[in-house]
Short mmCIF file of C-alpha atoms and ligand atoms in Angstrom, two decimals:
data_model
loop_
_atom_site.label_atom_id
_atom_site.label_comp_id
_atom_site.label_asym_id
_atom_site.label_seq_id
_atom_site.Cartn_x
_atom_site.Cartn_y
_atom_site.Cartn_z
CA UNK A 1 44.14 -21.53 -17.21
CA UNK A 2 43.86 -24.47 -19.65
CA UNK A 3 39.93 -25.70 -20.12
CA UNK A 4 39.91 -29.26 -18.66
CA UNK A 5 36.90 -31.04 -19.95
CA UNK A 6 34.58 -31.96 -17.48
CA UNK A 7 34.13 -35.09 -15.64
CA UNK A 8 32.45 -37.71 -17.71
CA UNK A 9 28.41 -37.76 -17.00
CA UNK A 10 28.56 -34.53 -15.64
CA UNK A 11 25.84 -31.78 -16.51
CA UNK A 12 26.62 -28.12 -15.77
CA UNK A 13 24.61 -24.86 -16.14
CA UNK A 14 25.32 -23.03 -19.03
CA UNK A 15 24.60 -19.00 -20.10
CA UNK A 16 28.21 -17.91 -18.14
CA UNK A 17 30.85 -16.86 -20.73
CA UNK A 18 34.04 -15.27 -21.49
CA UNK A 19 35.97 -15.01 -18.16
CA UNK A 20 33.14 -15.93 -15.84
CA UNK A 21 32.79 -19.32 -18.46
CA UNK A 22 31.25 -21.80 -15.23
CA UNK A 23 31.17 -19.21 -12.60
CA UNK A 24 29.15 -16.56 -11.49
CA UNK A 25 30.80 -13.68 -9.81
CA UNK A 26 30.32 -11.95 -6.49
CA UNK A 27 30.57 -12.17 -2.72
CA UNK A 28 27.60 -13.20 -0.63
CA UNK A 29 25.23 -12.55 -3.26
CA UNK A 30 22.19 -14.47 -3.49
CA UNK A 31 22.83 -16.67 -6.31
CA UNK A 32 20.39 -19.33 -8.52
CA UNK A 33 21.97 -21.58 -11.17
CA UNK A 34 20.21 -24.14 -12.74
CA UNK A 35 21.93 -27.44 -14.98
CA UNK A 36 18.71 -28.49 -16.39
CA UNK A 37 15.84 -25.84 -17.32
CA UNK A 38 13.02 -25.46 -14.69
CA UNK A 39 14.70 -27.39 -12.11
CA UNK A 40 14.41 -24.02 -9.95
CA UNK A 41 10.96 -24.00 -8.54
CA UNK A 42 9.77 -19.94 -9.20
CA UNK A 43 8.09 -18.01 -6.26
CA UNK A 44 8.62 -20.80 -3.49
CA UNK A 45 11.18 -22.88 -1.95
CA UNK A 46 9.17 -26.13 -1.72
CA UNK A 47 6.68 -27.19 -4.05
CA UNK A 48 4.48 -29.97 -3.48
CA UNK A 49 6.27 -31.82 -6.43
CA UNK A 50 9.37 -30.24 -7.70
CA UNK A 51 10.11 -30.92 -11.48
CA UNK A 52 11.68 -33.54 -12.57
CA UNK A 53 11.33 -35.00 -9.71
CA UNK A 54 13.29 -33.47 -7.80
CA UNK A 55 13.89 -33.22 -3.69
CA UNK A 56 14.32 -29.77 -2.54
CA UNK A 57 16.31 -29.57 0.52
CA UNK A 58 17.85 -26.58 2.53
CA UNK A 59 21.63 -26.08 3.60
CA UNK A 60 21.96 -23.71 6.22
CA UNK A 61 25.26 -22.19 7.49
CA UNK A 62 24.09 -20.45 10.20
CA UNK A 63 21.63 -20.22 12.83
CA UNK A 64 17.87 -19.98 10.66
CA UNK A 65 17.99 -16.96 13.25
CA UNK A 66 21.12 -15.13 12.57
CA UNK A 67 20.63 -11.23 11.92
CA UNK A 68 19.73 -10.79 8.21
CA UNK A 69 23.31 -9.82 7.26
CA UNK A 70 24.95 -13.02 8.36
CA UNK A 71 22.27 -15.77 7.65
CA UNK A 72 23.26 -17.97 4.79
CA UNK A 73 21.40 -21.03 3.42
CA UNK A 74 21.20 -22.42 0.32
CA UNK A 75 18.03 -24.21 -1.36
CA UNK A 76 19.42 -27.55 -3.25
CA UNK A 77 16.84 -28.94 -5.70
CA UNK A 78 18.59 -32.94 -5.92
CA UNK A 79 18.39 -36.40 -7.16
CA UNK A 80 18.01 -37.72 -4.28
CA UNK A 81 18.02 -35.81 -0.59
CA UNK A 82 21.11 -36.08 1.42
CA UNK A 83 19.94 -38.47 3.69
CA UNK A 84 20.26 -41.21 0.95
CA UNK A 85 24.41 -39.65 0.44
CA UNK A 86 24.92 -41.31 4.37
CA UNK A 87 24.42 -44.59 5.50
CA UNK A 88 25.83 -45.95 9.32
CA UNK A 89 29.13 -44.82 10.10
CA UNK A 90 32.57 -46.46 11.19
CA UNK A 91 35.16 -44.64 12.64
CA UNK A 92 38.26 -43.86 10.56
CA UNK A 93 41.76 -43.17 11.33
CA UNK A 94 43.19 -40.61 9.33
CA UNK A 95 46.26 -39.89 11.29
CA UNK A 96 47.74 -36.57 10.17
CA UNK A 97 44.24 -34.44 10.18
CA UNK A 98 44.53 -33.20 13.94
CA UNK A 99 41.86 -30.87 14.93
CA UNK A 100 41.94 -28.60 18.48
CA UNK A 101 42.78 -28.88 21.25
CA UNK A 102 45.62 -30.84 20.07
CA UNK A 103 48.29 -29.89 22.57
CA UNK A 104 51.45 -32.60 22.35
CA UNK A 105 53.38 -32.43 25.64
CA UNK A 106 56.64 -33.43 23.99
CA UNK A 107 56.37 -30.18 21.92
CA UNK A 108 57.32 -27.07 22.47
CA UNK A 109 54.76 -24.34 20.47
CA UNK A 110 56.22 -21.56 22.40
CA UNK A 111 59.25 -20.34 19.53
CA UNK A 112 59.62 -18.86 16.27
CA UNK A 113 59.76 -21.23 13.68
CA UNK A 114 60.25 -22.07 9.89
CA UNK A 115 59.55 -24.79 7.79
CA UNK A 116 61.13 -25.76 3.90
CA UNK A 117 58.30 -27.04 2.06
CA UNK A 118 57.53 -30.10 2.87
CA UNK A 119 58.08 -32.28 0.02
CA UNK A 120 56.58 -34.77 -2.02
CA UNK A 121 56.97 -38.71 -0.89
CA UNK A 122 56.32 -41.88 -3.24
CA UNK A 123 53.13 -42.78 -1.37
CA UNK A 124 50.00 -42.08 -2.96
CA UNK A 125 47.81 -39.51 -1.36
CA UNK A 126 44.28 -37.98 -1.74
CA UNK A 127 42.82 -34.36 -0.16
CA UNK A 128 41.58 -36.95 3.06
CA UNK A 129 45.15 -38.52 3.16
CA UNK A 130 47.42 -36.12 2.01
CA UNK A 131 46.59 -33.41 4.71
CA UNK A 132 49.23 -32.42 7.02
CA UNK A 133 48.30 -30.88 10.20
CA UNK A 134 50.66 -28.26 10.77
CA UNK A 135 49.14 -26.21 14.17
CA UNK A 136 45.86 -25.64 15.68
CA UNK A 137 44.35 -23.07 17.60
CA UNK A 138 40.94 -23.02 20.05
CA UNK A 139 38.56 -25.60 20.22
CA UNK A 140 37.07 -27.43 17.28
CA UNK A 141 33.95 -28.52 19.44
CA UNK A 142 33.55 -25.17 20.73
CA UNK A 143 33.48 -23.88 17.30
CA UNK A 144 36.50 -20.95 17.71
CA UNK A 145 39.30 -21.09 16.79
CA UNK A 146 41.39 -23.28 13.50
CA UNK A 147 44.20 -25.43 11.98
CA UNK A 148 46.73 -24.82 9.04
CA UNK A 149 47.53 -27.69 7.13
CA UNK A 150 49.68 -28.39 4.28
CA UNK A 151 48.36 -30.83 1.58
CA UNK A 152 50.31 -32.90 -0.43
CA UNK A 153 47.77 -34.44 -3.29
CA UNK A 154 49.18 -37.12 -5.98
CA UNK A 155 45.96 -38.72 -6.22
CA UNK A 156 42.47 -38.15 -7.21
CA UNK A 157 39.16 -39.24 -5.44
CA UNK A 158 37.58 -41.71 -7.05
CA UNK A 159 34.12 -42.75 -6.12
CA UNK A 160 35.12 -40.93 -2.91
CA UNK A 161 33.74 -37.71 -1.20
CA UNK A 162 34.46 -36.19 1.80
CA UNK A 163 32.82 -33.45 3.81
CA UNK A 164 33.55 -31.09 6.99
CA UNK A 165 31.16 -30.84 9.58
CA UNK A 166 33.66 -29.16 11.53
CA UNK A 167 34.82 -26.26 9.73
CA UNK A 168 34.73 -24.23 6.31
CA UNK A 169 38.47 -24.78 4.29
CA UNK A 170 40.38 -21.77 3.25
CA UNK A 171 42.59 -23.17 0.35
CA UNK A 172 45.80 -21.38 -0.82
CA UNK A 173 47.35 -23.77 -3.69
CA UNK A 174 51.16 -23.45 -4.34
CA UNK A 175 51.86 -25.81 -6.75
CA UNK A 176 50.06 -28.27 -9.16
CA UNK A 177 45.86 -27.84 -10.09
CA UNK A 178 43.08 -29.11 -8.42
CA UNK A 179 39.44 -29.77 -9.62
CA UNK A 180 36.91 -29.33 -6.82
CA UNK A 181 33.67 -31.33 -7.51
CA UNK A 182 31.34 -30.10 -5.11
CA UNK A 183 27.07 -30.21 -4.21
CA UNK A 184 26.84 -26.67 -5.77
CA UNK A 185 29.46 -27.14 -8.94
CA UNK A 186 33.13 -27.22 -9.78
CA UNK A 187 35.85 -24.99 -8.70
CA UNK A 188 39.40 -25.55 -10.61
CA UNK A 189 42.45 -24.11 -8.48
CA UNK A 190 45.51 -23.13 -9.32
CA UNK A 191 48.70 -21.36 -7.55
CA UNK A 192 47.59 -17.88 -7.04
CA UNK A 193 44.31 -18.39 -6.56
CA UNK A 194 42.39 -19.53 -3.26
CA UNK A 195 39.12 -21.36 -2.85
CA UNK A 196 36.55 -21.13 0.07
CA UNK A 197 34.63 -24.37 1.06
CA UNK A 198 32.20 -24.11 3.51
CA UNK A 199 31.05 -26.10 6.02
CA UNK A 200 28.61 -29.12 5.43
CA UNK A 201 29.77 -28.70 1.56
CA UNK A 202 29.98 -32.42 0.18
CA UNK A 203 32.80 -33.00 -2.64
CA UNK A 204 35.86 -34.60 -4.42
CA UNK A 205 38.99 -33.81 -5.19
CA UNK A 206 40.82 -34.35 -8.61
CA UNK A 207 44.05 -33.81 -9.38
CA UNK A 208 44.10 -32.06 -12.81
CA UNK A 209 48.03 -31.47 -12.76
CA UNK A 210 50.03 -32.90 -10.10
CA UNK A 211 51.79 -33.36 -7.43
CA UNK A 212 49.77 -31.06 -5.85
CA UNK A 213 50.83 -28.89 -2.66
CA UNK A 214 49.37 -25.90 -1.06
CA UNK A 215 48.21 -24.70 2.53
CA UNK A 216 44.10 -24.74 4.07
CA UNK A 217 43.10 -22.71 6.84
CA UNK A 218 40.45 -24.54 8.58
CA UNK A 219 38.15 -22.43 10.56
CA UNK A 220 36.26 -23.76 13.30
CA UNK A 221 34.23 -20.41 13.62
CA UNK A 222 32.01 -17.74 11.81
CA UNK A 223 32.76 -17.58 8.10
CA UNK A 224 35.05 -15.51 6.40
CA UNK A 225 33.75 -12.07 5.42
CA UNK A 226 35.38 -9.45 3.61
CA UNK A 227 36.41 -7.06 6.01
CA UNK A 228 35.33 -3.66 6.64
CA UNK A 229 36.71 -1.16 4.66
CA UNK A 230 36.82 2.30 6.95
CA UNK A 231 37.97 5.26 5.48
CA UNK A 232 39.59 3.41 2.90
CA UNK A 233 35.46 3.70 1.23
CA UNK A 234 33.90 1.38 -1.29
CA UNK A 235 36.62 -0.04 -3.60
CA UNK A 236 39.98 -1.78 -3.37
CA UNK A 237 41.29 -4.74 -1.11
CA UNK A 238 39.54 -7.65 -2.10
CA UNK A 239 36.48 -6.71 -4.39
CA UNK A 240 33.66 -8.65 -4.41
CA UNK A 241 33.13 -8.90 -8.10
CA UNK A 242 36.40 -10.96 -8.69
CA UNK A 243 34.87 -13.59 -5.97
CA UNK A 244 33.28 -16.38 -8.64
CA UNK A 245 31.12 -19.16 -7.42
CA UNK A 246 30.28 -22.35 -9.57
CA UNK A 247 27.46 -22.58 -11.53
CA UNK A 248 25.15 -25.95 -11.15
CA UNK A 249 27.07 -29.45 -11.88
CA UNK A 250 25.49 -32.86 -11.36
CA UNK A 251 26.20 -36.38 -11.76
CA UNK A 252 23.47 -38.91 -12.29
CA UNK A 253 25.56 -41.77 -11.21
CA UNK A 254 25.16 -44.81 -9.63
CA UNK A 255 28.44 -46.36 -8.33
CA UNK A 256 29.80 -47.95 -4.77
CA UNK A 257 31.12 -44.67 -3.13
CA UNK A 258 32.80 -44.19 -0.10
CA UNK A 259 31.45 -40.80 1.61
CA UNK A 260 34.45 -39.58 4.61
CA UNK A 261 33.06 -37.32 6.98
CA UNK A 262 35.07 -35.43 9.61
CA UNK A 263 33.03 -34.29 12.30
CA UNK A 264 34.44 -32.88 16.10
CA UNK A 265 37.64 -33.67 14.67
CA UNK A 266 37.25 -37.51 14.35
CA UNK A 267 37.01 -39.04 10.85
CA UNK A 268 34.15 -41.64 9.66
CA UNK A 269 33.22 -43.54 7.15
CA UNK A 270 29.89 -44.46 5.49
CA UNK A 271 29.05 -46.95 2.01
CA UNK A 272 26.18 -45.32 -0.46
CA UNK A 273 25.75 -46.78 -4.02
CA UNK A 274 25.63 -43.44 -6.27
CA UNK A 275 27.54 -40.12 -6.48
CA UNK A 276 26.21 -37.45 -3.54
CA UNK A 277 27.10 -34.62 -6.25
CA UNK A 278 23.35 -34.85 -7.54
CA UNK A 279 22.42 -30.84 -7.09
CA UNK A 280 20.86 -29.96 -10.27
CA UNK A 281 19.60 -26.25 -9.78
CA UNK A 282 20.14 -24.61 -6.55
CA UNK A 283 19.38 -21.09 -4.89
CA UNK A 284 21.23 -19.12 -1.97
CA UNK A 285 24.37 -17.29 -0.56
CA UNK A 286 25.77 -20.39 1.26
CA UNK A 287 28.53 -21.62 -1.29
CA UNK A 288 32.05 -22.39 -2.64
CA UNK A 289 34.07 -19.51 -4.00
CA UNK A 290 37.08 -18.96 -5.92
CA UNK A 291 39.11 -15.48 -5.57
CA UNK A 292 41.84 -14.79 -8.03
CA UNK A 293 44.82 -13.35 -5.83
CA UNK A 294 46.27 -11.38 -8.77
CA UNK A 295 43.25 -8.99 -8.11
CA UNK A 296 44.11 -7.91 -4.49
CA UNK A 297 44.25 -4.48 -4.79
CA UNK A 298 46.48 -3.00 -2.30
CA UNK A 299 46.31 -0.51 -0.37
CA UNK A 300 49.55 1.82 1.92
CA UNK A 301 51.85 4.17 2.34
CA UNK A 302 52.05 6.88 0.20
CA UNK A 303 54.03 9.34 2.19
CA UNK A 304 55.58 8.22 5.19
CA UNK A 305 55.30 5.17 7.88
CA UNK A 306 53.93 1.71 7.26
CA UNK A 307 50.45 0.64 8.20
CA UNK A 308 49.65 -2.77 10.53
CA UNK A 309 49.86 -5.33 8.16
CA UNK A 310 46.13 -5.93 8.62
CA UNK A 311 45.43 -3.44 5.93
CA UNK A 312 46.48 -6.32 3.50
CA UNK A 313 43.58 -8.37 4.89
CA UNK A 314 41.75 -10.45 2.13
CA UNK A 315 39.55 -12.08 4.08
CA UNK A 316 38.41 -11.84 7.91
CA UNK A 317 36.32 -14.56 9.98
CA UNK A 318 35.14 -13.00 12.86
CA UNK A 319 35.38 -13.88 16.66
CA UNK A 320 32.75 -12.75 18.81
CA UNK A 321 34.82 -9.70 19.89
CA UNK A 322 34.62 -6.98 17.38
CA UNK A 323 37.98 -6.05 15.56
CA UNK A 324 39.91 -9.00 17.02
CA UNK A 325 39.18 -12.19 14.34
CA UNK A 326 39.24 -15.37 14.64
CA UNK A 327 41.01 -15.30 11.99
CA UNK A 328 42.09 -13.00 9.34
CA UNK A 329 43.76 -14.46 5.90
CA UNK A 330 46.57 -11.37 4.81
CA UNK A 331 48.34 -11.03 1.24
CA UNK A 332 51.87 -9.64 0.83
CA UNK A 333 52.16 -9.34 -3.41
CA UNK A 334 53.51 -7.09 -5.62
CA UNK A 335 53.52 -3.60 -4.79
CA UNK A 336 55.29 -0.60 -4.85
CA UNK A 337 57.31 1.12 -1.75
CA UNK A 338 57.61 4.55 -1.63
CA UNK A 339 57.26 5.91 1.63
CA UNK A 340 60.04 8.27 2.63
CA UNK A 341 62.34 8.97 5.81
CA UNK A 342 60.96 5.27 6.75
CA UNK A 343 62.12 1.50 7.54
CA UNK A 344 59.84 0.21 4.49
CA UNK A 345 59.86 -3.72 5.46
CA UNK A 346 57.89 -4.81 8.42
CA UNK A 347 58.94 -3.28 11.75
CA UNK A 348 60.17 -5.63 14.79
CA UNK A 349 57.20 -6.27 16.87
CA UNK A 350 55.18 -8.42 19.59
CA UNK A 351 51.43 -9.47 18.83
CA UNK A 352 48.77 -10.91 20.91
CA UNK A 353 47.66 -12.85 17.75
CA UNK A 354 49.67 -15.34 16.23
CA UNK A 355 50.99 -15.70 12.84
CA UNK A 356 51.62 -18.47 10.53
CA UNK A 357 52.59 -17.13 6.99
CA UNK A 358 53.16 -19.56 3.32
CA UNK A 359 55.41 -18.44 0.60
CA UNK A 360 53.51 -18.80 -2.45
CA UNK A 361 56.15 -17.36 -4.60
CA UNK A 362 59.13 -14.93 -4.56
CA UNK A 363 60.61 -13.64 -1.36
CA UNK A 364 59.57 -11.77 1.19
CA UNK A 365 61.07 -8.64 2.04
CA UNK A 366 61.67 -9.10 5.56
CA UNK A 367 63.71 -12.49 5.52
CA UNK A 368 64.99 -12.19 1.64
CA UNK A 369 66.90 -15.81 2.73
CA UNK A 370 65.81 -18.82 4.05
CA UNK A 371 61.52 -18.59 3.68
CA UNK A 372 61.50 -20.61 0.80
CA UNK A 373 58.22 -20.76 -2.01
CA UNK A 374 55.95 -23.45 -0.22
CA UNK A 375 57.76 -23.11 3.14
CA UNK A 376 55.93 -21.65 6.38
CA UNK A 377 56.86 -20.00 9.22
CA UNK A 378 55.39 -19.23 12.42
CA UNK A 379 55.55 -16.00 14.99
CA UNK A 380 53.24 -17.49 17.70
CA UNK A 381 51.09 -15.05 20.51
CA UNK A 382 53.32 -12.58 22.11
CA UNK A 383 56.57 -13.79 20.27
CA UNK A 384 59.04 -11.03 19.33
CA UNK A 385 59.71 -11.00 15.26
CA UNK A 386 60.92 -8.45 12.55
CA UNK A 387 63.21 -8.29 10.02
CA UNK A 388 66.95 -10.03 10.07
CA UNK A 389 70.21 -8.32 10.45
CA UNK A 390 70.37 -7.89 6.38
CA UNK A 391 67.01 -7.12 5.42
CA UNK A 392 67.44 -4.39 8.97
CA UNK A 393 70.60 -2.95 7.53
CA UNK A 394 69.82 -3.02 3.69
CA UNK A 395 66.37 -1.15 4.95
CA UNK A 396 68.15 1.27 6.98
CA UNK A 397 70.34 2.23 3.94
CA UNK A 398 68.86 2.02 1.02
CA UNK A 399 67.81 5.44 -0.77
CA UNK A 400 63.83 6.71 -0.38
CA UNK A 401 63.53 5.99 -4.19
CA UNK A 402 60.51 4.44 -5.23
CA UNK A 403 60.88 0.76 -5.94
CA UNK A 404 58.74 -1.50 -7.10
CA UNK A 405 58.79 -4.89 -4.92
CA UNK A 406 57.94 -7.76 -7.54
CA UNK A 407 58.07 -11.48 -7.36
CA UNK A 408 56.72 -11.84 -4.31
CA UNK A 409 53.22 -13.48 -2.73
CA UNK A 410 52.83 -14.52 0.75
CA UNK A 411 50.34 -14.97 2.67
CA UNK A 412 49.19 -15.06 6.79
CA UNK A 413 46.45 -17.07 8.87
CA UNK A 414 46.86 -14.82 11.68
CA UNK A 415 44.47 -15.79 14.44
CA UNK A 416 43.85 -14.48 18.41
CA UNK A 417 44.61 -18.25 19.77
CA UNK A 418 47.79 -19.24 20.26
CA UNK A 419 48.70 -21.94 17.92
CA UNK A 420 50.14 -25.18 18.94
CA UNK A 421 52.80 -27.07 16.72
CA UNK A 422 52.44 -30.83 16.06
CA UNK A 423 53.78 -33.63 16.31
CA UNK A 424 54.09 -33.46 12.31
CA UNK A 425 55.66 -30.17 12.36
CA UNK A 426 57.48 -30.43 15.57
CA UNK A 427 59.55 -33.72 14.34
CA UNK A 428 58.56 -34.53 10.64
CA UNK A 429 58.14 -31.69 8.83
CA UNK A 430 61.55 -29.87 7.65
CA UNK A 431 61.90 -27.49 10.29
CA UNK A 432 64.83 -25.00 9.81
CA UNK A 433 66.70 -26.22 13.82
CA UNK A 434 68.90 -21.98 12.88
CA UNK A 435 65.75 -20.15 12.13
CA UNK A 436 65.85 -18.37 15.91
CA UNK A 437 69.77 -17.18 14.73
CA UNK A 438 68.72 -15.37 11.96
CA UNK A 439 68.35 -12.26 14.56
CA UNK A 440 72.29 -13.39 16.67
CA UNK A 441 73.67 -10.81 14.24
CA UNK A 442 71.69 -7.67 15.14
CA UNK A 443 74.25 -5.41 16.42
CA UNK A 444 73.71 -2.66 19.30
CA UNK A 445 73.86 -0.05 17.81
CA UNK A 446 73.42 2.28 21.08
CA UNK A 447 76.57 3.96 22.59
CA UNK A 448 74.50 6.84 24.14
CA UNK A 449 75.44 9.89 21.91
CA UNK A 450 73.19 11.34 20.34
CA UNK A 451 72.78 10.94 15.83
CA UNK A 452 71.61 7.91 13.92
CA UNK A 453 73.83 5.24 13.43
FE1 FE2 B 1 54.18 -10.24 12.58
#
């Protein structure tokens, strides 16, 4: 990636270098980062006077009494404490963010469906303006469940900040870089990378090379996790070394900003007269990641058959019944095949969770036509899917050589709600109306003599 200077004003830790320069890696490690020395009080949380006069405040993500394992906060040490970063609020309209239930009578969700990417317009657009609500899932004031959105960014915040009380934002760039100034430090995205921004996390988003397009999973639930690893034992999958979290940033700046809030799935407004991004040391394990998609290590079939595609899971967010997530964020990349006697692409099948997949690059081996880079599709709960009549026959007849599968990165939200289509998706968005008749073609095959036809 190409070093981008940072914003103007701003201060950042230092003492990270080489390929960790501004980032400190791991997953759910207990981090401290400070932009100015001795901001970090030493040996206590809150000091009768914090140096430089500083407020310490807490940011917790959970419960203060969720089992040890789960319980993230985050001590901020700040300019000023987040009560002066809100003011009164005013309701907003911000008409293409829909948050659960969201259930449009005039649309039918029941279907499998695929989308070109949707493209660019004229009008300029910002993260708050720019997001396009694609489905949702559950209950966003019943914290289960999520939406998929597609963002189309031309335009960057300025004096602007938005946060989500409702849900932490799974973003999976396709196309242009974003900068990410957030409370705890800045994340820069690009295509093959993905960002995690939790909930409560205040920030702005700058477009460092646009137009900008790309998906978010917002989940209304418990955060994403990496997911157990079984038998597979302590390495591969998602490691949590290549996870990298921002070191301090800060802005000492005192402007007319406009702070956007959504919260139970309505949008507000509030007026404050200086940047909220005033964090200058903070301590904890509730933060903003980047993970580097290119270091997915993958893990299958090595002699015969083809796992459930959940053992390509990067990242699982838990539902209060074990094994069966809220949602769970899958990678199909690069990889070789070289199972034998065996139907190598995904088999035809029938799931009680539902499926809404991006194309960040390439194709993907079960529909080689038609799922375009930046395009979606979606295989909702209990809706038959598999490969079509090409991919079935080319897989059927192709010889148990190993071959490598390259140029290709997709990617699932796969979730236990059924997810229901908008009115964006349903009548806007480029929906493919022949999707359903990529299967008319599958032949029988059965005449009910026995041999493989
Ligand atoms: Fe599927």
């Amino acid at each position: 990636m190409t070093e981008q200077a940072l914003p103007s004003g701003m201060v950042r830790a230092t003492g990270t270098s080489g390929p960790h320069e501004g980032y400190m890696p791991g997953f759910g490690n207990d981090f401290e980062t400070e932009a100015l020395p001795g901001a970090l009080p030493q040996g206590q949380n809150s000091p009768q006077k914090c140096e430089y006069g500083l407020y310490a405040e807490q940011l917790s993500g959970t419960a203060f009494t969720a089992p040890r394992g789960q319980n993230e906060r985050t001590w901020c040490y700040r300019i000023r404490p987040s009560v002066k970063h809100v003011g009164r609020f005013t309701k907003i309209d911000v008409p293409y963010w829909k948050s659960a239930p969201n259930v449009d009578p005039d649309v039918i969700s029941l279907g499998q469906y695929r989308w070109n990417p949707v493209p660019h317009s004229d009008e300029p657009l910002t993260w708050v303006t720019g997001m396009r609500t694609m489905t949702t899932a559950g209950d966003v004031n019943t914290q289960v469940g999520m939406a998929s959105h597609i963002y189309l960014v031309t335009q960057s915040m300025e004096d602007e900040y938005f946060f989500s009380a409702d849900s932490e934002l799974l973003v999976v760039p396709q196309e242009g870089r974003l900068r990410f100034c957030t409370e705890l430090g800045i994340i820069d995205l690009e295509p093959k990378e993905i960002a995690i921004l939790p909930r409560g996390l205040v920030y702005r988003v700058e477009v460092l090379e646009g137009p900008a397009r790309g998906f978010v999973c917002e989940n209304y639930g418990q955060k994403f996790d990496l997911p157990g690893r079984g038998p597979i034992g302590a390495n591969c999958l998602a490691n949590p070394r290549d996870f990298k979290c921002p070191v301090a940033a800060f802005e000492d700046r005192d402007a007319k900003s406009r702070v956007v809030i959504k919260w139970c799935g309505q949008f507000h407004e509030t007026f404050i007269d200086h940047s909220p991004l005033d964090v200058v040391g903070w301590h904890g394990n509730y933060c903003a990641y980047k993970y580097d998609l290119r270091t997915y290590s993958p893990v299958g079939a090595i002699l015969f058959d083809h796992p459930d595609p959940s053992i390509f899971t990067v990242l699982t967010a838990p539902s209060g019944q074990e094994g069966t997530a809220n949602i769970d964020f899958v990678l199909f990349r690069e990889r070789w095949m070289v199972a034998e006697h065996t139907f190598r692409p995904p088999w035809y099948h029938k799931n009680i969770m539902s499926e809404l997949m991006g194309n960040i690059y390439g194709i993907y081996d079960a529909k080689p036509q038609g799922f375009m880079p930046g395009g979606t599709s979606l295989h909702n709960m209990m809706l038959p899917h598999g490969p079509d009549r090409n991919a079935f026959e080319h897989a059927s007849n192709e010889p148990m050589e190993p071959a490598f599968q390259g140029n290709t990165m997709q990617f699932m939200f796969e979730t236990r709600f059924p997810q229901h289509l908008t009115e964006f998706a349903a009548k806007e968005a480029p929906l493919q109306d022949d999707y359903i008749d990529c299967w008319d073609s599958i032949e029988k095959k059965f005449d009910g003599k026995p041999g493989t036809k």
